[in-house]
Coordinates of C-alpha atoms in Angstrom, one line a residue:
M1 CA 90.4 160.3 191.7
T2 CA 91.7 159.2 188.3
M3 CA 92.5 162.1 185.9
T4 CA 92.2 162.1 182.1
P5 CA 95.4 160.9 180.6
S6 CA 97.4 163.1 178.1
T7 CA 96.9 162.3 174.5
R8 CA 100.2 164.0 173.6
P9 CA 102.6 161.4 172.1
R10 CA 105.7 160.8 174.2
R11 CA 107.1 157.8 172.5
S12 CA 110.7 159.1 172.4
A13 CA 112.2 161.6 174.8
L14 CA 115.8 162.5 173.9
Y15 CA 118.2 163.9 176.5
V16 CA 120.4 166.7 175.1
P17 CA 123.3 168.2 177.1
A18 CA 122.1 171.8 177.3
H19 CA 125.6 173.2 176.9
H20 CA 126.3 171.2 173.7
A21 CA 125.3 173.7 170.9
R22 CA 125.6 171.2 168.1
A23 CA 123.5 168.5 169.8
M24 CA 120.9 171.2 170.7
E25 CA 120.6 172.3 167.0
K26 CA 120.2 168.7 165.9
A27 CA 117.5 168.1 168.4
R28 CA 115.4 170.8 166.8
S29 CA 114.9 168.6 163.7
A30 CA 115.1 165.2 165.4
R31 CA 112.1 162.9 165.0
C32 CA 111.6 162.5 168.7
D33 CA 108.4 163.6 170.5
V34 CA 110.2 165.2 173.5
V35 CA 113.5 167.0 173.9
I36 CA 114.9 167.1 177.4
L37 CA 117.5 169.8 177.8
D38 CA 119.7 168.3 180.4
L39 CA 121.5 170.2 183.2
E40 CA 122.2 167.2 185.3
D41 CA 124.0 163.9 184.4
S42 CA 125.4 164.8 181.0
V43 CA 126.9 168.1 182.3
G44 CA 130.0 168.4 184.4
P45 CA 130.3 170.6 187.5
E46 CA 132.3 173.2 185.8
E47 CA 129.7 173.5 183.0
K48 CA 126.5 173.7 185.0
L49 CA 126.1 177.5 184.8
Q50 CA 126.8 177.5 181.1
A51 CA 124.3 174.7 180.6
R52 CA 121.6 176.6 182.6
T53 CA 122.1 179.7 180.5
A54 CA 122.1 177.8 177.2
A55 CA 118.8 176.0 178.1
A56 CA 117.1 179.3 178.9
E57 CA 118.3 180.7 175.6
A58 CA 117.1 177.6 173.7
I59 CA 113.6 178.0 175.1
H60 CA 113.6 181.7 174.2
D61 CA 114.9 181.0 170.7
G62 CA 112.4 178.2 170.1
G63 CA 112.5 176.2 166.8
F64 CA 111.4 172.9 168.3
A65 CA 108.1 172.8 166.4
S66 CA 105.6 170.5 168.0
R67 CA 108.1 168.7 170.2
E68 CA 107.6 169.0 173.9
V69 CA 110.7 170.8 175.4
V70 CA 111.6 169.9 179.0
I71 CA 114.4 171.2 181.2
R72 CA 115.9 168.6 183.5
T73 CA 117.4 170.4 186.5
N74 CA 120.0 169.2 189.0
A75 CA 118.7 167.7 192.2
L76 CA 117.4 169.9 195.0
S77 CA 120.3 168.8 197.3
T78 CA 123.0 170.0 194.9
P79 CA 124.5 173.5 194.8
W80 CA 122.7 174.2 191.5
G81 CA 119.3 172.7 192.0
M82 CA 117.3 175.5 193.5
E83 CA 118.5 178.1 191.0
D84 CA 118.0 175.7 188.1
L85 CA 114.4 175.4 189.1
A86 CA 113.9 179.1 189.5
V87 CA 115.4 179.9 186.1
A88 CA 113.6 177.0 184.3
A89 CA 110.3 178.1 185.6
Q90 CA 110.9 181.7 184.4
V91 CA 111.6 180.7 180.8
M92 CA 108.4 178.5 180.7
P93 CA 109.4 175.2 178.9
N94 CA 106.6 172.7 178.4
A95 CA 107.7 171.1 181.7
V96 CA 110.6 171.1 184.3
L97 CA 111.9 167.6 185.1
V98 CA 113.1 167.3 188.7
P99 CA 115.5 164.4 189.6
K100 CA 115.8 162.5 192.9
I101 CA 112.3 162.9 194.1
S102 CA 111.9 160.5 197.1
A103 CA 109.0 161.9 199.1
A104 CA 106.0 164.3 199.0
S105 CA 108.1 166.9 200.8
D106 CA 110.5 167.0 197.9
L107 CA 107.7 167.9 195.6
A108 CA 106.6 170.8 197.9
A109 CA 110.2 172.1 198.0
A110 CA 110.6 171.9 194.2
R111 CA 107.3 173.7 193.6
A112 CA 108.2 176.4 196.0
A113 CA 111.5 177.0 194.3
M114 CA 109.9 177.3 190.9
H115 CA 107.7 180.3 191.9
G116 CA 105.1 179.5 189.3
S117 CA 102.7 177.0 187.7
V118 CA 104.9 175.5 185.0
P119 CA 104.1 171.8 184.7
M120 CA 106.5 169.5 186.6
W121 CA 107.8 166.1 185.7
I122 CA 109.8 164.1 188.2
M123 CA 112.4 161.4 188.2
M124 CA 111.5 158.2 190.1
E125 CA 115.0 156.7 190.7
T126 CA 115.5 155.9 194.4
C127 CA 114.4 153.0 196.5
A128 CA 112.7 155.4 198.9
A129 CA 110.6 156.7 196.0
I130 CA 109.4 153.3 194.9
L131 CA 108.4 152.5 198.5
R132 CA 106.3 155.7 198.5
L133 CA 104.7 155.5 195.1
N134 CA 101.2 156.2 196.3
E135 CA 102.2 159.1 198.5
I136 CA 104.2 160.8 195.7
A137 CA 101.5 160.1 193.1
T138 CA 98.8 161.7 195.2
A139 CA 100.9 164.7 196.2
G140 CA 102.2 165.1 192.7
A141 CA 98.7 165.3 191.2
K142 CA 98.0 168.3 193.5
A143 CA 101.4 169.9 192.8
G144 CA 101.1 170.1 189.1
V145 CA 103.1 167.0 188.2
E146 CA 102.2 165.7 184.7
A147 CA 104.6 162.8 184.2
W148 CA 107.1 160.5 185.8
V149 CA 110.4 159.5 184.3
I150 CA 112.0 156.3 185.6
G151 CA 115.7 156.7 186.4
S152 CA 116.4 153.0 186.0
S153 CA 120.2 153.3 186.1
D154 CA 120.2 155.1 189.5
L155 CA 117.6 152.8 190.8
A156 CA 119.5 149.7 189.8
K157 CA 122.7 151.1 191.3
E158 CA 120.9 151.7 194.6
M159 CA 119.3 148.3 194.6
R160 CA 122.5 146.6 193.6
C161 CA 120.7 144.6 190.9
A162 CA 121.8 143.8 187.4
Q163 CA 120.8 146.0 184.5
G164 CA 120.7 143.8 181.5
V165 CA 118.3 144.0 178.6
A166 CA 115.6 142.1 180.4
R167 CA 116.0 144.0 183.8
P168 CA 114.6 141.2 186.0
G169 CA 115.5 143.0 189.2
L170 CA 113.6 146.1 188.2
Q171 CA 110.4 144.4 187.0
T172 CA 108.4 144.9 190.2
A173 CA 109.4 148.6 190.5
L174 CA 108.6 149.3 186.9
S175 CA 105.2 147.7 187.0
L176 CA 104.2 149.3 190.3
S177 CA 105.4 152.7 189.1
V178 CA 103.1 152.4 186.0
M179 CA 100.2 151.4 188.3
A180 CA 100.7 154.3 190.6
A181 CA 101.1 156.9 187.8
R182 CA 98.0 155.7 186.0
A183 CA 96.0 155.7 189.2
V184 CA 96.1 159.5 189.1
G185 CA 96.3 160.0 185.4
L186 CA 100.0 160.8 185.0
G187 CA 102.2 160.0 182.0
I188 CA 105.2 157.8 182.6
L189 CA 108.3 157.2 180.6
D190 CA 110.7 154.3 180.8
G191 CA 114.4 154.7 181.7
V192 CA 117.4 154.9 179.3
F193 CA 119.3 152.1 177.6
F194 CA 122.9 153.0 177.6
D195 CA 124.3 150.6 175.0
A196 CA 123.5 152.8 172.0
A197 CA 125.5 150.3 169.8
N198 CA 123.0 147.5 170.5
P199 CA 119.8 148.3 168.6
D200 CA 118.5 144.8 169.0
G201 CA 118.8 144.9 172.8
F202 CA 117.2 148.4 172.8
A203 CA 114.3 147.1 170.7
I204 CA 113.7 144.3 173.1
Q205 CA 113.7 146.7 176.1
C206 CA 111.3 149.1 174.2
A207 CA 108.9 146.2 173.6
Q208 CA 109.1 145.3 177.3
G209 CA 108.4 148.9 178.3
A210 CA 105.4 149.1 175.9
S211 CA 104.0 145.8 177.3
L212 CA 104.3 147.2 180.8
G213 CA 102.2 150.2 179.9
F214 CA 104.8 153.0 179.5
D215 CA 104.0 155.9 177.2
G216 CA 107.6 155.9 175.8
K217 CA 111.2 155.8 176.6
T218 CA 114.0 158.3 177.5
L219 CA 116.9 158.2 175.1
I220 CA 120.6 159.0 175.2
H221 CA 121.3 159.0 171.4
P222 CA 119.4 160.0 168.3
N223 CA 119.9 156.6 166.7
Q224 CA 117.4 155.2 169.3
I225 CA 114.5 157.5 168.2
E226 CA 113.0 155.5 165.3
I227 CA 113.0 152.2 167.3
A228 CA 111.3 153.9 170.2
N229 CA 108.8 155.6 168.0
R230 CA 107.8 152.2 166.4
A231 CA 107.6 150.4 169.7
F232 CA 105.4 152.9 171.5
A233 CA 103.1 153.9 168.6
P234 CA 99.6 152.4 168.5
E235 CA 99.5 149.5 166.0
P236 CA 97.2 149.8 162.9
A237 CA 95.1 146.9 164.1
A238 CA 94.7 148.5 167.5
I239 CA 93.7 151.8 165.9
A240 CA 91.1 150.1 163.7
W241 CA 89.6 148.2 166.6
A242 CA 89.5 151.4 168.7
R243 CA 87.6 153.2 165.8
A244 CA 85.2 150.3 165.7
I245 CA 84.5 150.6 169.4
I246 CA 83.9 154.4 169.1
A247 CA 81.6 153.9 166.2
A248 CA 79.6 151.3 168.0
Y249 CA 79.1 153.4 171.1
D250 CA 78.3 156.5 169.1
K251 CA 75.3 154.8 167.5
P252 CA 72.0 156.2 169.0
E253 CA 70.7 152.7 169.8
N254 CA 73.7 152.1 172.0
A255 CA 73.4 155.3 174.0
G256 CA 73.5 154.4 177.7
K257 CA 74.5 150.8 177.1
G258 CA 77.2 149.4 179.3
L259 CA 77.9 146.5 177.0
V260 CA 77.8 146.2 173.2
E261 CA 78.7 143.5 170.7
I262 CA 81.1 144.2 167.8
N263 CA 81.7 141.4 165.3
G264 CA 81.0 138.7 168.0
R265 CA 83.1 140.4 170.7
F266 CA 81.6 142.0 173.7
V267 CA 83.0 145.4 174.7
E268 CA 82.4 147.3 178.0
R269 CA 81.8 151.1 178.1
L270 CA 85.1 151.5 179.9
H271 CA 86.8 150.5 176.7
Y272 CA 85.2 153.5 174.9
D273 CA 87.4 156.1 176.8
E274 CA 90.4 153.9 176.2
A275 CA 89.7 153.7 172.5
R276 CA 89.2 157.5 172.2
N277 CA 92.5 158.1 173.9
L278 CA 94.4 155.7 171.6
V279 CA 92.9 157.2 168.5
Q280 CA 93.7 160.7 169.7
V281 CA 97.3 159.7 170.3
A282 CA 97.5 158.1 166.8
E283 CA 96.1 161.2 165.2
A284 CA 98.5 163.4 167.0
I285 CA 101.4 161.3 165.8
E286 CA 100.1 161.5 162.3
A287 CA 99.7 165.3 162.5
A288 CA 103.2 165.7 163.8
G289 CA 104.6 163.8 160.8
R290 CA 106.9 161.7 163.0

């Protein structure tokens, strides 16, 4: 059964190495919607324990205002994964992001290691995961998963496909992932763009992700935030049209109607819920001042 989608803005999700104190402090005032305290890819093996402790302290200290704060743990199969999950769940961030989820059984193992009900996000970054999208989506909705994050770099590496701006080899996986996530009401974020010195290419990829239906994009550098925020924010014309739909269906004479006419255009009732969601996201962005 389809769930109600989140209206919390997730246009920009910045990865921050948890052991990097200066980057952590900058993230507290960055204009991103989500801060992901990373214990995985950006942290070397000898720094894993330090990063775990620093992430827990950052959650305790707070100061991130309205930004969602998520801890990305190491994979379950690593020496650090299980303890990462246990510690992350104890400090209660907004969510815990678990990498390398490839089957429903991985979700069960992650949830058991967390010993609690903190929301879970998961990385979809393996060929096995893409071939089990429906299984993982259905199981995740029951296990407290709220969002997926595409690990496009790992997926492209495993597929042995090119990873240019247009990402032709990933198009099928990206589109199917959005469909599977939306079928159960999950949020979904696009993967990172590593060429931080190529803002034009990044803007093109953001536009592509937005057109595919992603909520936002994961980022590796603060200079990518503004571009992502613009690309994934509702456009003024779309907000105005959504408000018109809401106003039309809220009229007493249209109560119970499945189809109404607005300025010569016919709109179905299914568009009413979509319009309300879009307006709520826009209002949340405005309230956050980002």
